[in-house]
DNA sequence: TGCCAGGCCCTCTTTAGGGCCTT
């Protein structure tokens, strides 16, 4: 049974290439259909948090002024994640920050990223949209607290991952959904879900 | 004070443009 590390960053902007840094990270471990452990911390990005992002996340410059350094928190987070596959909603975003901050402390990612946004587009194509908050509401996932805070969003993404796996098991009568199958679905285009699952089944026979 | 990106994916496409999604 694969253990997944579901992560979520709050940051000062959209791209580390433009100087944005993380202000908060949460990691939620998911195993055997449930959340088994959690890690969360604010960190001092050492750059100004724009007012619109302070309003969005509720994380202010005052809150992070005396928070631990990004490097120290990233070391702890990387240790907590270990070699588990990482999952995030719109993983391209979190992957940029994860890789950029690990590089600053001379660490390198070992594992793949799985994207719950891409999986949701393939598995729930008729959802009103594929924002995390909309999917939580549409799929009636548990309320995890204030959205746009790292732990609440990481937990929501964890429940979404479990719901996506559950939907695949139900729709295709599978006894389990492997990480390998999730990666295969993620790598295919939107209209190839049935073909992808069918090919995976045939390969396993 | 507070600027900023980029991969995915659809379509009136593929010699491109633009919306979605993350903060």
mmCIF file with all atom_site columns, C-alpha atoms (C1' of nucleotides) in Angstrom:
data_model
loop_
_atom_site.group_PDB
_atom_site.id
_atom_site.type_symbol
_atom_site.label_atom_id
_atom_site.label_alt_id
_atom_site.label_comp_id
_atom_site.label_asym_id
_atom_site.label_entity_id
_atom_site.label_seq_id
_atom_site.pdbx_PDB_ins_code
_atom_site.Cartn_x
_atom_site.Cartn_y
_atom_site.Cartn_z
_atom_site.occupancy
_atom_site.B_iso_or_equiv
_atom_site.pdbx_formal_charge
_atom_site.auth_seq_id
_atom_site.auth_comp_id
_atom_site.auth_asym_id
_atom_site.auth_atom_id
_atom_site.pdbx_PDB_model_num
ATOM 1   C CA    . UNK A 1 1   ? 0.000   0.000  0.000   1.00 0.00 ? 1   UNK A CA    1
ATOM 2   C CA    . UNK A 1 2   ? 1.548   3.293  -1.142  1.00 0.00 ? 2   UNK A CA    1
ATOM 3   C CA    . UNK A 1 3   ? 1.853   6.130  1.351   1.00 0.00 ? 3   UNK A CA    1
ATOM 4   C CA    . UNK A 1 4   ? 1.389   9.531  -0.293  1.00 0.00 ? 4   UNK A CA    1
ATOM 5   C CA    . UNK A 1 5   ? 2.745   12.840 0.979   1.00 0.00 ? 5   UNK A CA    1
ATOM 6   C CA    . UNK A 1 6   ? 0.199   15.508 0.129   1.00 0.00 ? 6   UNK A CA    1
ATOM 7   C CA    . UNK A 1 7   ? 1.777   18.975 0.263   1.00 0.00 ? 7   UNK A CA    1
ATOM 8   C CA    . UNK A 1 8   ? 0.594   22.564 0.025   1.00 0.00 ? 8   UNK A CA    1
ATOM 9   C CA    . UNK A 1 9   ? 2.590   25.806 0.010   1.00 0.00 ? 9   UNK A CA    1
ATOM 10  C CA    . UNK A 1 10  ? 1.435   29.311 0.787   1.00 0.00 ? 10  UNK A CA    1
ATOM 11  C CA    . UNK A 1 11  ? 3.849   31.752 -0.825  1.00 0.00 ? 11  UNK A CA    1
ATOM 12  C CA    . UNK A 1 12  ? 4.540   35.428 -1.447  1.00 0.00 ? 12  UNK A CA    1
ATOM 13  C CA    . UNK A 1 13  ? 3.770   35.094 -5.172  1.00 0.00 ? 13  UNK A CA    1
ATOM 14  C CA    . UNK A 1 14  ? 3.329   32.805 -8.127  1.00 0.00 ? 14  UNK A CA    1
ATOM 15  C CA    . UNK A 1 15  ? 6.869   32.027 -9.175  1.00 0.00 ? 15  UNK A CA    1
ATOM 16  C CA    . UNK A 1 16  ? 10.184  31.452 -7.393  1.00 0.00 ? 16  UNK A CA    1
ATOM 17  C CA    . UNK A 1 17  ? 11.800  32.662 -10.628 1.00 0.00 ? 17  UNK A CA    1
ATOM 18  C CA    . UNK A 1 18  ? 10.449  36.123 -9.820  1.00 0.00 ? 18  UNK A CA    1
ATOM 19  C CA    . UNK A 1 19  ? 11.637  36.087 -6.230  1.00 0.00 ? 19  UNK A CA    1
ATOM 20  C CA    . UNK A 1 20  ? 8.592   34.538 -4.538  1.00 0.00 ? 20  UNK A CA    1
ATOM 21  C CA    . UNK A 1 21  ? 9.296   32.473 -1.422  1.00 0.00 ? 21  UNK A CA    1
ATOM 22  C CA    . UNK A 1 22  ? 7.161   30.174 0.751   1.00 0.00 ? 22  UNK A CA    1
ATOM 23  C CA    . UNK A 1 23  ? 5.435   31.510 3.868   1.00 0.00 ? 23  UNK A CA    1
ATOM 24  C CA    . UNK A 1 24  ? 3.856   28.242 5.033   1.00 0.00 ? 24  UNK A CA    1
ATOM 25  C CA    . UNK A 1 25  ? 3.989   24.538 4.212   1.00 0.00 ? 25  UNK A CA    1
ATOM 26  C CA    . UNK A 1 26  ? 1.838   21.603 5.237   1.00 0.00 ? 26  UNK A CA    1
ATOM 27  C CA    . UNK A 1 27  ? 2.429   17.907 4.552   1.00 0.00 ? 27  UNK A CA    1
ATOM 28  C CA    . UNK A 1 28  ? -0.254  15.285 5.127   1.00 0.00 ? 28  UNK A CA    1
ATOM 29  C CA    . UNK A 1 29  ? 0.578   11.589 4.933   1.00 0.00 ? 29  UNK A CA    1
ATOM 30  C CA    . UNK A 1 30  ? -2.143  9.406  3.407   1.00 0.00 ? 30  UNK A CA    1
ATOM 31  C CA    . UNK A 1 31  ? -2.066  5.652  3.719   1.00 0.00 ? 31  UNK A CA    1
ATOM 32  C CA    . UNK A 1 32  ? -4.623  2.866  3.582   1.00 0.00 ? 32  UNK A CA    1
ATOM 33  C CA    . UNK A 1 33  ? -7.503  5.231  2.826   1.00 0.00 ? 33  UNK A CA    1
ATOM 34  C CA    . UNK A 1 34  ? -6.910  7.686  5.652   1.00 0.00 ? 34  UNK A CA    1
ATOM 35  C CA    . UNK A 1 35  ? -4.749  10.579 6.886   1.00 0.00 ? 35  UNK A CA    1
ATOM 36  C CA    . UNK A 1 36  ? -2.102  9.107  9.172   1.00 0.00 ? 36  UNK A CA    1
ATOM 37  C CA    . UNK A 1 37  ? 0.139   12.086 10.027  1.00 0.00 ? 37  UNK A CA    1
ATOM 38  C CA    . UNK A 1 38  ? 0.497   15.863 9.558   1.00 0.00 ? 38  UNK A CA    1
ATOM 39  C CA    . UNK A 1 39  ? 3.289   18.465 9.449   1.00 0.00 ? 39  UNK A CA    1
ATOM 40  C CA    . UNK A 1 40  ? 2.714   22.218 9.258   1.00 0.00 ? 40  UNK A CA    1
ATOM 41  C CA    . UNK A 1 41  ? 4.776   25.344 9.825   1.00 0.00 ? 41  UNK A CA    1
ATOM 42  C CA    . UNK A 1 42  ? 4.932   29.019 8.979   1.00 0.00 ? 42  UNK A CA    1
ATOM 43  C CA    . UNK A 1 43  ? 8.342   30.261 7.797   1.00 0.00 ? 43  UNK A CA    1
ATOM 44  C CA    . UNK A 1 44  ? 10.047  33.594 7.267   1.00 0.00 ? 44  UNK A CA    1
ATOM 45  C CA    . UNK A 1 45  ? 10.281  34.212 3.502   1.00 0.00 ? 45  UNK A CA    1
ATOM 46  C CA    . UNK A 1 46  ? 12.614  37.200 3.981   1.00 0.00 ? 46  UNK A CA    1
ATOM 47  C CA    . UNK A 1 47  ? 10.680  39.047 1.287   1.00 0.00 ? 47  UNK A CA    1
ATOM 48  C CA    . UNK A 1 48  ? 7.581   41.238 1.569   1.00 0.00 ? 48  UNK A CA    1
ATOM 49  C CA    . UNK A 1 49  ? 4.156   39.571 1.349   1.00 0.00 ? 49  UNK A CA    1
ATOM 50  C CA    . UNK A 1 50  ? 1.999   41.713 -1.009  1.00 0.00 ? 50  UNK A CA    1
ATOM 51  C CA    . UNK A 1 51  ? -1.235  42.998 0.517   1.00 0.00 ? 51  UNK A CA    1
ATOM 52  C CA    . UNK A 1 52  ? -3.482  41.066 -1.872  1.00 0.00 ? 52  UNK A CA    1
ATOM 53  C CA    . UNK A 1 53  ? -1.777  37.797 -0.901  1.00 0.00 ? 53  UNK A CA    1
ATOM 54  C CA    . UNK A 1 54  ? -1.987  38.683 2.795   1.00 0.00 ? 54  UNK A CA    1
ATOM 55  C CA    . UNK A 1 55  ? -5.730  39.144 2.255   1.00 0.00 ? 55  UNK A CA    1
ATOM 56  C CA    . UNK A 1 56  ? -5.990  35.859 0.349   1.00 0.00 ? 56  UNK A CA    1
ATOM 57  C CA    . UNK A 1 57  ? -4.123  33.655 2.824   1.00 0.00 ? 57  UNK A CA    1
ATOM 58  C CA    . UNK A 1 58  ? -4.501  35.584 6.061   1.00 0.00 ? 58  UNK A CA    1
ATOM 59  C CA    . UNK A 1 59  ? -0.724  35.234 6.515   1.00 0.00 ? 59  UNK A CA    1
ATOM 60  C CA    . UNK A 1 60  ? 0.725   38.660 7.312   1.00 0.00 ? 60  UNK A CA    1
ATOM 61  C CA    . UNK A 1 61  ? 4.266   40.028 7.365   1.00 0.00 ? 61  UNK A CA    1
ATOM 62  C CA    . UNK A 1 62  ? 3.891   40.309 11.133  1.00 0.00 ? 62  UNK A CA    1
ATOM 63  C CA    . UNK A 1 63  ? 3.026   36.594 11.439  1.00 0.00 ? 63  UNK A CA    1
ATOM 64  C CA    . UNK A 1 64  ? 6.169   35.418 9.638   1.00 0.00 ? 64  UNK A CA    1
ATOM 65  C CA    . UNK A 1 65  ? 8.608   38.031 11.019  1.00 0.00 ? 65  UNK A CA    1
ATOM 66  C CA    . UNK A 1 66  ? 9.754   35.756 13.851  1.00 0.00 ? 66  UNK A CA    1
ATOM 67  C CA    . UNK A 1 67  ? 8.970   32.438 12.147  1.00 0.00 ? 67  UNK A CA    1
ATOM 68  C CA    . UNK A 1 68  ? 11.765  29.878 11.515  1.00 0.00 ? 68  UNK A CA    1
ATOM 69  C CA    . UNK A 1 69  ? 13.891  30.184 8.375   1.00 0.00 ? 69  UNK A CA    1
ATOM 70  C CA    . UNK A 1 70  ? 12.663  28.662 5.117   1.00 0.00 ? 70  UNK A CA    1
ATOM 71  C CA    . UNK A 1 71  ? 15.760  26.459 4.905   1.00 0.00 ? 71  UNK A CA    1
ATOM 72  C CA    . UNK A 1 72  ? 15.245  24.975 8.359   1.00 0.00 ? 72  UNK A CA    1
ATOM 73  C CA    . UNK A 1 73  ? 11.578  24.245 7.741   1.00 0.00 ? 73  UNK A CA    1
ATOM 74  C CA    . UNK A 1 74  ? 12.283  22.768 4.316   1.00 0.00 ? 74  UNK A CA    1
ATOM 75  C CA    . UNK A 1 75  ? 14.811  20.374 5.868   1.00 0.00 ? 75  UNK A CA    1
ATOM 76  C CA    . UNK A 1 76  ? 12.172  19.210 8.347   1.00 0.00 ? 76  UNK A CA    1
ATOM 77  C CA    . UNK A 1 77  ? 9.488   18.963 5.641   1.00 0.00 ? 77  UNK A CA    1
ATOM 78  C CA    . UNK A 1 78  ? 11.768  16.983 3.316   1.00 0.00 ? 78  UNK A CA    1
ATOM 79  C CA    . UNK A 1 79  ? 12.587  14.593 6.156   1.00 0.00 ? 79  UNK A CA    1
ATOM 80  C CA    . UNK A 1 80  ? 8.867   14.206 6.914   1.00 0.00 ? 80  UNK A CA    1
ATOM 81  C CA    . UNK A 1 81  ? 8.043   13.554 3.224   1.00 0.00 ? 81  UNK A CA    1
ATOM 82  C CA    . UNK A 1 82  ? 10.879  11.033 2.864   1.00 0.00 ? 82  UNK A CA    1
ATOM 83  C CA    . UNK A 1 83  ? 10.689  9.064  -0.363  1.00 0.00 ? 83  UNK A CA    1
ATOM 84  C CA    . UNK A 1 84  ? 6.892   8.964  -0.535  1.00 0.00 ? 84  UNK A CA    1
ATOM 85  C CA    . UNK A 1 85  ? 5.286   10.098 -3.812  1.00 0.00 ? 85  UNK A CA    1
ATOM 86  C CA    . UNK A 1 86  ? 4.192   13.732 -3.490  1.00 0.00 ? 86  UNK A CA    1
ATOM 87  C CA    . UNK A 1 87  ? 0.665   14.873 -4.359  1.00 0.00 ? 87  UNK A CA    1
ATOM 88  C CA    . UNK A 1 88  ? -0.491  18.483 -4.766  1.00 0.00 ? 88  UNK A CA    1
ATOM 89  C CA    . UNK A 1 89  ? -3.377  20.379 -6.349  1.00 0.00 ? 89  UNK A CA    1
ATOM 90  C CA    . UNK A 1 90  ? -1.904  22.000 -9.469  1.00 0.00 ? 90  UNK A CA    1
ATOM 91  C CA    . UNK A 1 91  ? 1.356   20.211 -8.705  1.00 0.00 ? 91  UNK A CA    1
ATOM 92  C CA    . UNK A 1 92  ? 3.321   22.272 -11.230 1.00 0.00 ? 92  UNK A CA    1
ATOM 93  C CA    . UNK A 1 93  ? 3.030   25.205 -8.814  1.00 0.00 ? 93  UNK A CA    1
ATOM 94  C CA    . UNK A 1 94  ? 4.128   23.370 -5.647  1.00 0.00 ? 94  UNK A CA    1
ATOM 95  C CA    . UNK A 1 95  ? 6.845   21.470 -7.533  1.00 0.00 ? 95  UNK A CA    1
ATOM 96  C CA    . UNK A 1 96  ? 8.478   24.755 -8.600  1.00 0.00 ? 96  UNK A CA    1
ATOM 97  C CA    . UNK A 1 97  ? 8.708   25.932 -4.994  1.00 0.00 ? 97  UNK A CA    1
ATOM 98  C CA    . UNK A 1 98  ? 9.659   22.505 -3.587  1.00 0.00 ? 98  UNK A CA    1
ATOM 99  C CA    . UNK A 1 99  ? 12.533  22.111 -6.068  1.00 0.00 ? 99  UNK A CA    1
ATOM 100 C CA    . UNK A 1 100 ? 13.704  25.730 -5.789  1.00 0.00 ? 100 UNK A CA    1
ATOM 101 C CA    . UNK A 1 101 ? 13.816  25.673 -1.982  1.00 0.00 ? 101 UNK A CA    1
ATOM 102 C CA    . UNK A 1 102 ? 15.472  22.231 -1.804  1.00 0.00 ? 102 UNK A CA    1
ATOM 103 C CA    . UNK A 1 103 ? 18.129  23.483 -4.223  1.00 0.00 ? 103 UNK A CA    1
ATOM 104 C CA    . UNK A 1 104 ? 18.885  26.387 -1.877  1.00 0.00 ? 104 UNK A CA    1
ATOM 105 C CA    . UNK A 1 105 ? 19.775  23.896 0.879   1.00 0.00 ? 105 UNK A CA    1
ATOM 106 C CA    . UNK A 1 106 ? 21.639  21.477 -1.428  1.00 0.00 ? 106 UNK A CA    1
ATOM 107 C CA    . UNK A 1 107 ? 18.927  18.819 -1.372  1.00 0.00 ? 107 UNK A CA    1
ATOM 108 C CA    . UNK A 1 108 ? 17.302  17.154 -4.376  1.00 0.00 ? 108 UNK A CA    1
ATOM 109 C CA    . UNK A 1 109 ? 13.871  15.644 -4.846  1.00 0.00 ? 109 UNK A CA    1
ATOM 110 C CA    . UNK A 1 110 ? 13.856  11.871 -5.302  1.00 0.00 ? 110 UNK A CA    1
ATOM 111 C CA    . UNK A 1 111 ? 10.208  11.200 -6.080  1.00 0.00 ? 111 UNK A CA    1
ATOM 112 C CA    . UNK A 1 112 ? 7.454   12.019 -8.576  1.00 0.00 ? 112 UNK A CA    1
ATOM 113 C CA    . UNK A 1 113 ? 4.722   14.623 -8.203  1.00 0.00 ? 113 UNK A CA    1
ATOM 114 C CA    . UNK A 1 114 ? 1.103   13.588 -8.784  1.00 0.00 ? 114 UNK A CA    1
ATOM 115 C CA    . UNK A 1 115 ? -1.396  16.329 -9.602  1.00 0.00 ? 115 UNK A CA    1
ATOM 116 C CA    . UNK A 1 116 ? -4.924  16.143 -8.191  1.00 0.00 ? 116 UNK A CA    1
ATOM 117 C CA    . UNK A 1 117 ? -5.996  18.946 -10.554 1.00 0.00 ? 117 UNK A CA    1
ATOM 118 C CA    . UNK A 1 118 ? -5.048  16.944 -13.667 1.00 0.00 ? 118 UNK A CA    1
ATOM 119 C CA    . UNK A 1 119 ? -6.609  13.777 -12.208 1.00 0.00 ? 119 UNK A CA    1
ATOM 120 C CA    . UNK A 1 120 ? -9.825  15.669 -11.354 1.00 0.00 ? 120 UNK A CA    1
ATOM 121 C CA    . UNK A 1 121 ? -10.103 17.025 -14.898 1.00 0.00 ? 121 UNK A CA    1
ATOM 122 C CA    . UNK A 1 122 ? -9.884  13.457 -16.239 1.00 0.00 ? 122 UNK A CA    1
ATOM 123 C CA    . UNK A 1 123 ? -12.055 11.713 -13.632 1.00 0.00 ? 123 UNK A CA    1
ATOM 124 C CA    . UNK A 1 124 ? -14.636 14.471 -12.980 1.00 0.00 ? 124 UNK A CA    1
ATOM 125 C CA    . UNK A 1 125 ? -14.730 16.319 -16.337 1.00 0.00 ? 125 UNK A CA    1
ATOM 126 C CA    . UNK A 1 126 ? -18.231 17.683 -15.653 1.00 0.00 ? 126 UNK A CA    1
ATOM 127 C CA    . UNK A 1 127 ? -17.343 19.486 -12.396 1.00 0.00 ? 127 UNK A CA    1
ATOM 128 C CA    . UNK A 1 128 ? -18.266 23.224 -12.533 1.00 0.00 ? 128 UNK A CA    1
ATOM 129 C CA    . UNK A 1 129 ? -14.527 23.944 -12.433 1.00 0.00 ? 129 UNK A CA    1
ATOM 130 C CA    . UNK A 1 130 ? -11.500 22.243 -10.930 1.00 0.00 ? 130 UNK A CA    1
ATOM 131 C CA    . UNK A 1 131 ? -10.492 24.707 -8.246  1.00 0.00 ? 131 UNK A CA    1
ATOM 132 C CA    . UNK A 1 132 ? -9.803  22.897 -4.974  1.00 0.00 ? 132 UNK A CA    1
ATOM 133 C CA    . UNK A 1 133 ? -12.605 24.719 -3.137  1.00 0.00 ? 133 UNK A CA    1
ATOM 134 C CA    . UNK A 1 134 ? -15.154 23.928 -5.836  1.00 0.00 ? 134 UNK A CA    1
ATOM 135 C CA    . UNK A 1 135 ? -14.229 20.237 -5.823  1.00 0.00 ? 135 UNK A CA    1
ATOM 136 C CA    . UNK A 1 136 ? -14.474 20.109 -2.015  1.00 0.00 ? 136 UNK A CA    1
ATOM 137 C CA    . UNK A 1 137 ? -17.992 21.570 -2.270  1.00 0.00 ? 137 UNK A CA    1
ATOM 138 C CA    . UNK A 1 138 ? -19.148 19.580 -5.319  1.00 0.00 ? 138 UNK A CA    1
ATOM 139 C CA    . UNK A 1 139 ? -17.860 16.237 -4.025  1.00 0.00 ? 139 UNK A CA    1
ATOM 140 C CA    . UNK A 1 140 ? -18.993 17.005 -0.453  1.00 0.00 ? 140 UNK A CA    1
ATOM 141 C CA    . UNK A 1 141 ? -15.531 16.434 0.979   1.00 0.00 ? 141 UNK A CA    1
ATOM 142 C CA    . UNK A 1 142 ? -14.922 17.089 4.715   1.00 0.00 ? 142 UNK A CA    1
ATOM 143 C CA    . UNK A 1 143 ? -14.575 20.695 5.854   1.00 0.00 ? 143 UNK A CA    1
ATOM 144 C CA    . UNK A 1 144 ? -10.914 21.136 6.818   1.00 0.00 ? 144 UNK A CA    1
ATOM 145 C CA    . UNK A 1 145 ? -11.002 24.793 7.928   1.00 0.00 ? 145 UNK A CA    1
ATOM 146 C CA    . UNK A 1 146 ? -9.935  28.070 6.356   1.00 0.00 ? 146 UNK A CA    1
ATOM 147 C CA    . UNK A 1 147 ? -9.040  27.610 2.687   1.00 0.00 ? 147 UNK A CA    1
ATOM 148 C CA    . UNK A 1 148 ? -5.784  29.120 1.434   1.00 0.00 ? 148 UNK A CA    1
ATOM 149 C CA    . UNK A 1 149 ? -4.008  27.989 4.572   1.00 0.00 ? 149 UNK A CA    1
ATOM 150 C CA    . UNK A 1 150 ? -1.517  25.187 3.998   1.00 0.00 ? 150 UNK A CA    1
ATOM 151 C CA    . UNK A 1 151 ? -2.840  22.531 6.378   1.00 0.00 ? 151 UNK A CA    1
ATOM 152 C CA    . UNK A 1 152 ? -6.512  23.009 5.420   1.00 0.00 ? 152 UNK A CA    1
ATOM 153 C CA    . UNK A 1 153 ? -5.696  22.865 1.710   1.00 0.00 ? 153 UNK A CA    1
ATOM 154 C CA    . UNK A 1 154 ? -3.330  19.884 2.107   1.00 0.00 ? 154 UNK A CA    1
ATOM 155 C CA    . UNK A 1 155 ? -6.029  17.990 4.018   1.00 0.00 ? 155 UNK A CA    1
ATOM 156 C CA    . UNK A 1 156 ? -8.631  18.914 1.371   1.00 0.00 ? 156 UNK A CA    1
ATOM 157 C CA    . UNK A 1 157 ? -6.267  17.659 -1.333  1.00 0.00 ? 157 UNK A CA    1
ATOM 158 C CA    . UNK A 1 158 ? -5.760  14.447 0.652   1.00 0.00 ? 158 UNK A CA    1
ATOM 159 C CA    . UNK A 1 159 ? -9.532  13.876 0.837   1.00 0.00 ? 159 UNK A CA    1
ATOM 160 C CA    . UNK A 1 160 ? -9.763  14.664 -2.881  1.00 0.00 ? 160 UNK A CA    1
ATOM 161 C CA    . UNK A 1 161 ? -7.056  12.080 -3.636  1.00 0.00 ? 161 UNK A CA    1
ATOM 162 C CA    . UNK A 1 162 ? -8.983  9.462  -1.651  1.00 0.00 ? 162 UNK A CA    1
ATOM 163 C CA    . UNK A 1 163 ? -12.220 10.420 -3.445  1.00 0.00 ? 163 UNK A CA    1
ATOM 164 C CA    . UNK A 1 164 ? -10.515 10.169 -6.856  1.00 0.00 ? 164 UNK A CA    1
ATOM 165 C CA    . UNK A 1 165 ? -9.224  6.686  -6.032  1.00 0.00 ? 165 UNK A CA    1
ATOM 166 C CA    . UNK A 1 166 ? -12.642 5.666  -4.691  1.00 0.00 ? 166 UNK A CA    1
ATOM 167 C CA    . UNK A 1 167 ? -14.325 6.887  -7.888  1.00 0.00 ? 167 UNK A CA    1
ATOM 168 C CA    . UNK A 1 168 ? -11.908 4.905  -10.074 1.00 0.00 ? 168 UNK A CA    1
ATOM 169 C CA    . UNK A 1 169 ? -12.469 1.766  -8.007  1.00 0.00 ? 169 UNK A CA    1
ATOM 170 C CA    . UNK A 1 170 ? -16.238 2.158  -8.214  1.00 0.00 ? 170 UNK A CA    1
ATOM 171 C CA    . UNK A 1 171 ? -16.456 3.117  -11.904 1.00 0.00 ? 171 UNK A CA    1
ATOM 172 C CA    . UNK A 1 172 ? -14.035 0.487  -13.168 1.00 0.00 ? 172 UNK A CA    1
ATOM 173 C CA    . UNK A 1 173 ? -14.649 -2.159 -10.487 1.00 0.00 ? 173 UNK A CA    1
ATOM 174 C CA    . UNK A 1 174 ? -11.039 -2.150 -9.344  1.00 0.00 ? 174 UNK A CA    1
ATOM 175 C CA    . UNK A 1 175 ? -9.957  -3.615 -6.010  1.00 0.00 ? 175 UNK A CA    1
ATOM 176 C CA    . UNK A 1 176 ? -7.216  -0.984 -5.655  1.00 0.00 ? 176 UNK A CA    1
ATOM 177 C CA    . UNK A 1 177 ? -5.779  1.999  -7.525  1.00 0.00 ? 177 UNK A CA    1
ATOM 178 C CA    . UNK A 1 178 ? -1.992  1.929  -7.664  1.00 0.00 ? 178 UNK A CA    1
ATOM 179 C CA    . UNK A 1 179 ? 0.278   4.922  -7.854  1.00 0.00 ? 179 UNK A CA    1
ATOM 180 C CA    . UNK A 1 180 ? 1.369   3.563  -11.224 1.00 0.00 ? 180 UNK A CA    1
ATOM 181 C CA    . UNK A 1 181 ? -2.221  3.833  -12.517 1.00 0.00 ? 181 UNK A CA    1
ATOM 182 C CA    . UNK A 1 182 ? -2.620  7.394  -11.191 1.00 0.00 ? 182 UNK A CA    1
ATOM 183 C CA    . UNK A 1 183 ? 0.562   8.420  -13.020 1.00 0.00 ? 183 UNK A CA    1
ATOM 184 C CA    . UNK A 1 184 ? -0.681  6.730  -16.199 1.00 0.00 ? 184 UNK A CA    1
ATOM 185 C CA    . UNK A 1 185 ? -4.022  8.581  -16.012 1.00 0.00 ? 185 UNK A CA    1
ATOM 186 C CA    . UNK A 1 186 ? -2.265  11.865 -15.279 1.00 0.00 ? 186 UNK A CA    1
ATOM 187 C CA    . UNK A 1 187 ? -0.052  11.374 -18.323 1.00 0.00 ? 187 UNK A CA    1
ATOM 188 C CA    . UNK A 1 188 ? -2.938  10.806 -20.730 1.00 0.00 ? 188 UNK A CA    1
ATOM 189 C CA    . UNK A 1 189 ? -5.260  13.422 -22.202 1.00 0.00 ? 189 UNK A CA    1
ATOM 190 C CA    . UNK A 1 190 ? -8.709  14.096 -20.783 1.00 0.00 ? 190 UNK A CA    1
ATOM 191 C CA    . UNK A 1 191 ? -10.691 11.789 -23.080 1.00 0.00 ? 191 UNK A CA    1
ATOM 192 C CA    . UNK A 1 192 ? -8.447  8.743  -22.660 1.00 0.00 ? 192 UNK A CA    1
ATOM 193 C CA    . UNK A 1 193 ? -9.449  7.652  -19.150 1.00 0.00 ? 193 UNK A CA    1
ATOM 194 C CA    . UNK A 1 194 ? -11.308 4.475  -20.182 1.00 0.00 ? 194 UNK A CA    1
ATOM 195 C CA    . UNK A 1 195 ? -8.552  3.453  -22.607 1.00 0.00 ? 195 UNK A CA    1
ATOM 196 C CA    . UNK A 1 196 ? -5.905  4.110  -19.983 1.00 0.00 ? 196 UNK A CA    1
ATOM 197 C CA    . UNK A 1 197 ? -7.592  1.978  -17.307 1.00 0.00 ? 197 UNK A CA    1
ATOM 198 C CA    . UNK A 1 198 ? -8.315  -0.755 -19.851 1.00 0.00 ? 198 UNK A CA    1
ATOM 199 C CA    . UNK A 1 199 ? -4.689  -0.869 -21.001 1.00 0.00 ? 199 UNK A CA    1
ATOM 200 C CA    . UNK A 1 200 ? -3.514  -0.950 -17.388 1.00 0.00 ? 200 UNK A CA    1
ATOM 201 C CA    . UNK A 1 201 ? -5.842  -3.866 -16.641 1.00 0.00 ? 201 UNK A CA    1
ATOM 202 C CA    . UNK A 1 202 ? -4.620  -5.796 -19.674 1.00 0.00 ? 202 UNK A CA    1
ATOM 203 C CA    . UNK A 1 203 ? -0.997  -5.244 -18.712 1.00 0.00 ? 203 UNK A CA    1
ATOM 204 C CA    . UNK A 1 204 ? -1.698  -6.626 -15.240 1.00 0.00 ? 204 UNK A CA    1
ATOM 205 C CA    . UNK A 1 205 ? -3.303  -9.838 -16.547 1.00 0.00 ? 205 UNK A CA    1
ATOM 206 C "C1'" . DT  B 2 1   ? 4.921   49.638 -2.224  1.00 0.00 ? 1   DT  B "C1'" 1
ATOM 207 C "C1'" . DG  B 2 2   ? 4.098   45.436 -4.181  1.00 0.00 ? 2   DG  B "C1'" 1
ATOM 208 C "C1'" . DC  B 2 3   ? 5.388   44.277 -9.292  1.00 0.00 ? 3   DC  B "C1'" 1
ATOM 209 C "C1'" . DC  B 2 4   ? 5.843   39.065 -11.219 1.00 0.00 ? 4   DC  B "C1'" 1
ATOM 210 C "C1'" . DA  B 2 5   ? 4.888   32.572 -14.218 1.00 0.00 ? 5   DA  B "C1'" 1
ATOM 211 C "C1'" . DG  B 2 6   ? 4.072   28.557 -16.564 1.00 0.00 ? 6   DG  B "C1'" 1
ATOM 212 C "C1'" . DG  B 2 7   ? 2.129   23.955 -17.703 1.00 0.00 ? 7   DG  B "C1'" 1
ATOM 213 C "C1'" . DC  B 2 8   ? -2.153  21.968 -19.226 1.00 0.00 ? 8   DC  B "C1'" 1
ATOM 214 C "C1'" . DC  B 2 9   ? -5.737  21.761 -22.481 1.00 0.00 ? 9   DC  B "C1'" 1
ATOM 215 C "C1'" . DC  B 2 10  ? -9.568  23.284 -25.431 1.00 0.00 ? 10  DC  B "C1'" 1
ATOM 216 C "C1'" . DT  B 2 11  ? -10.745 25.043 -30.001 1.00 0.00 ? 11  DT  B "C1'" 1
ATOM 217 C "C1'" . DC  B 2 12  ? -13.588 28.960 -34.677 1.00 0.00 ? 12  DC  B "C1'" 1
ATOM 218 C "C1'" . DT  B 2 13  ? -6.077  24.601 -33.734 1.00 0.00 ? 13  DT  B "C1'" 1
ATOM 219 C "C1'" . DT  B 2 14  ? -1.672  22.333 -35.248 1.00 0.00 ? 14  DT  B "C1'" 1
ATOM 220 C "C1'" . DT  B 2 15  ? 2.646   28.273 -38.827 1.00 0.00 ? 15  DT  B "C1'" 1
ATOM 221 C "C1'" . DA  B 2 16  ? -1.983  30.032 -32.195 1.00 0.00 ? 16  DA  B "C1'" 1
ATOM 222 C "C1'" . DG  B 2 17  ? -4.478  32.071 -28.754 1.00 0.00 ? 17  DG  B "C1'" 1
ATOM 223 C "C1'" . DG  B 2 18  ? -6.403  32.151 -24.491 1.00 0.00 ? 18  DG  B "C1'" 1
ATOM 224 C "C1'" . DG  B 2 19  ? -8.739  30.261 -20.204 1.00 0.00 ? 19  DG  B "C1'" 1
ATOM 225 C "C1'" . DC  B 2 20  ? -7.765  27.528 -16.146 1.00 0.00 ? 20  DC  B "C1'" 1
ATOM 226 C "C1'" . DC  B 2 21  ? -5.288  26.799 -11.780 1.00 0.00 ? 21  DC  B "C1'" 1
ATOM 227 C "C1'" . DT  B 2 22  ? -1.855  27.615 -8.067  1.00 0.00 ? 22  DT  B "C1'" 1
ATOM 228 C "C1'" . DT  B 2 23  ? -0.327  32.275 -4.490  1.00 0.00 ? 23  DT  B "C1'" 1
#
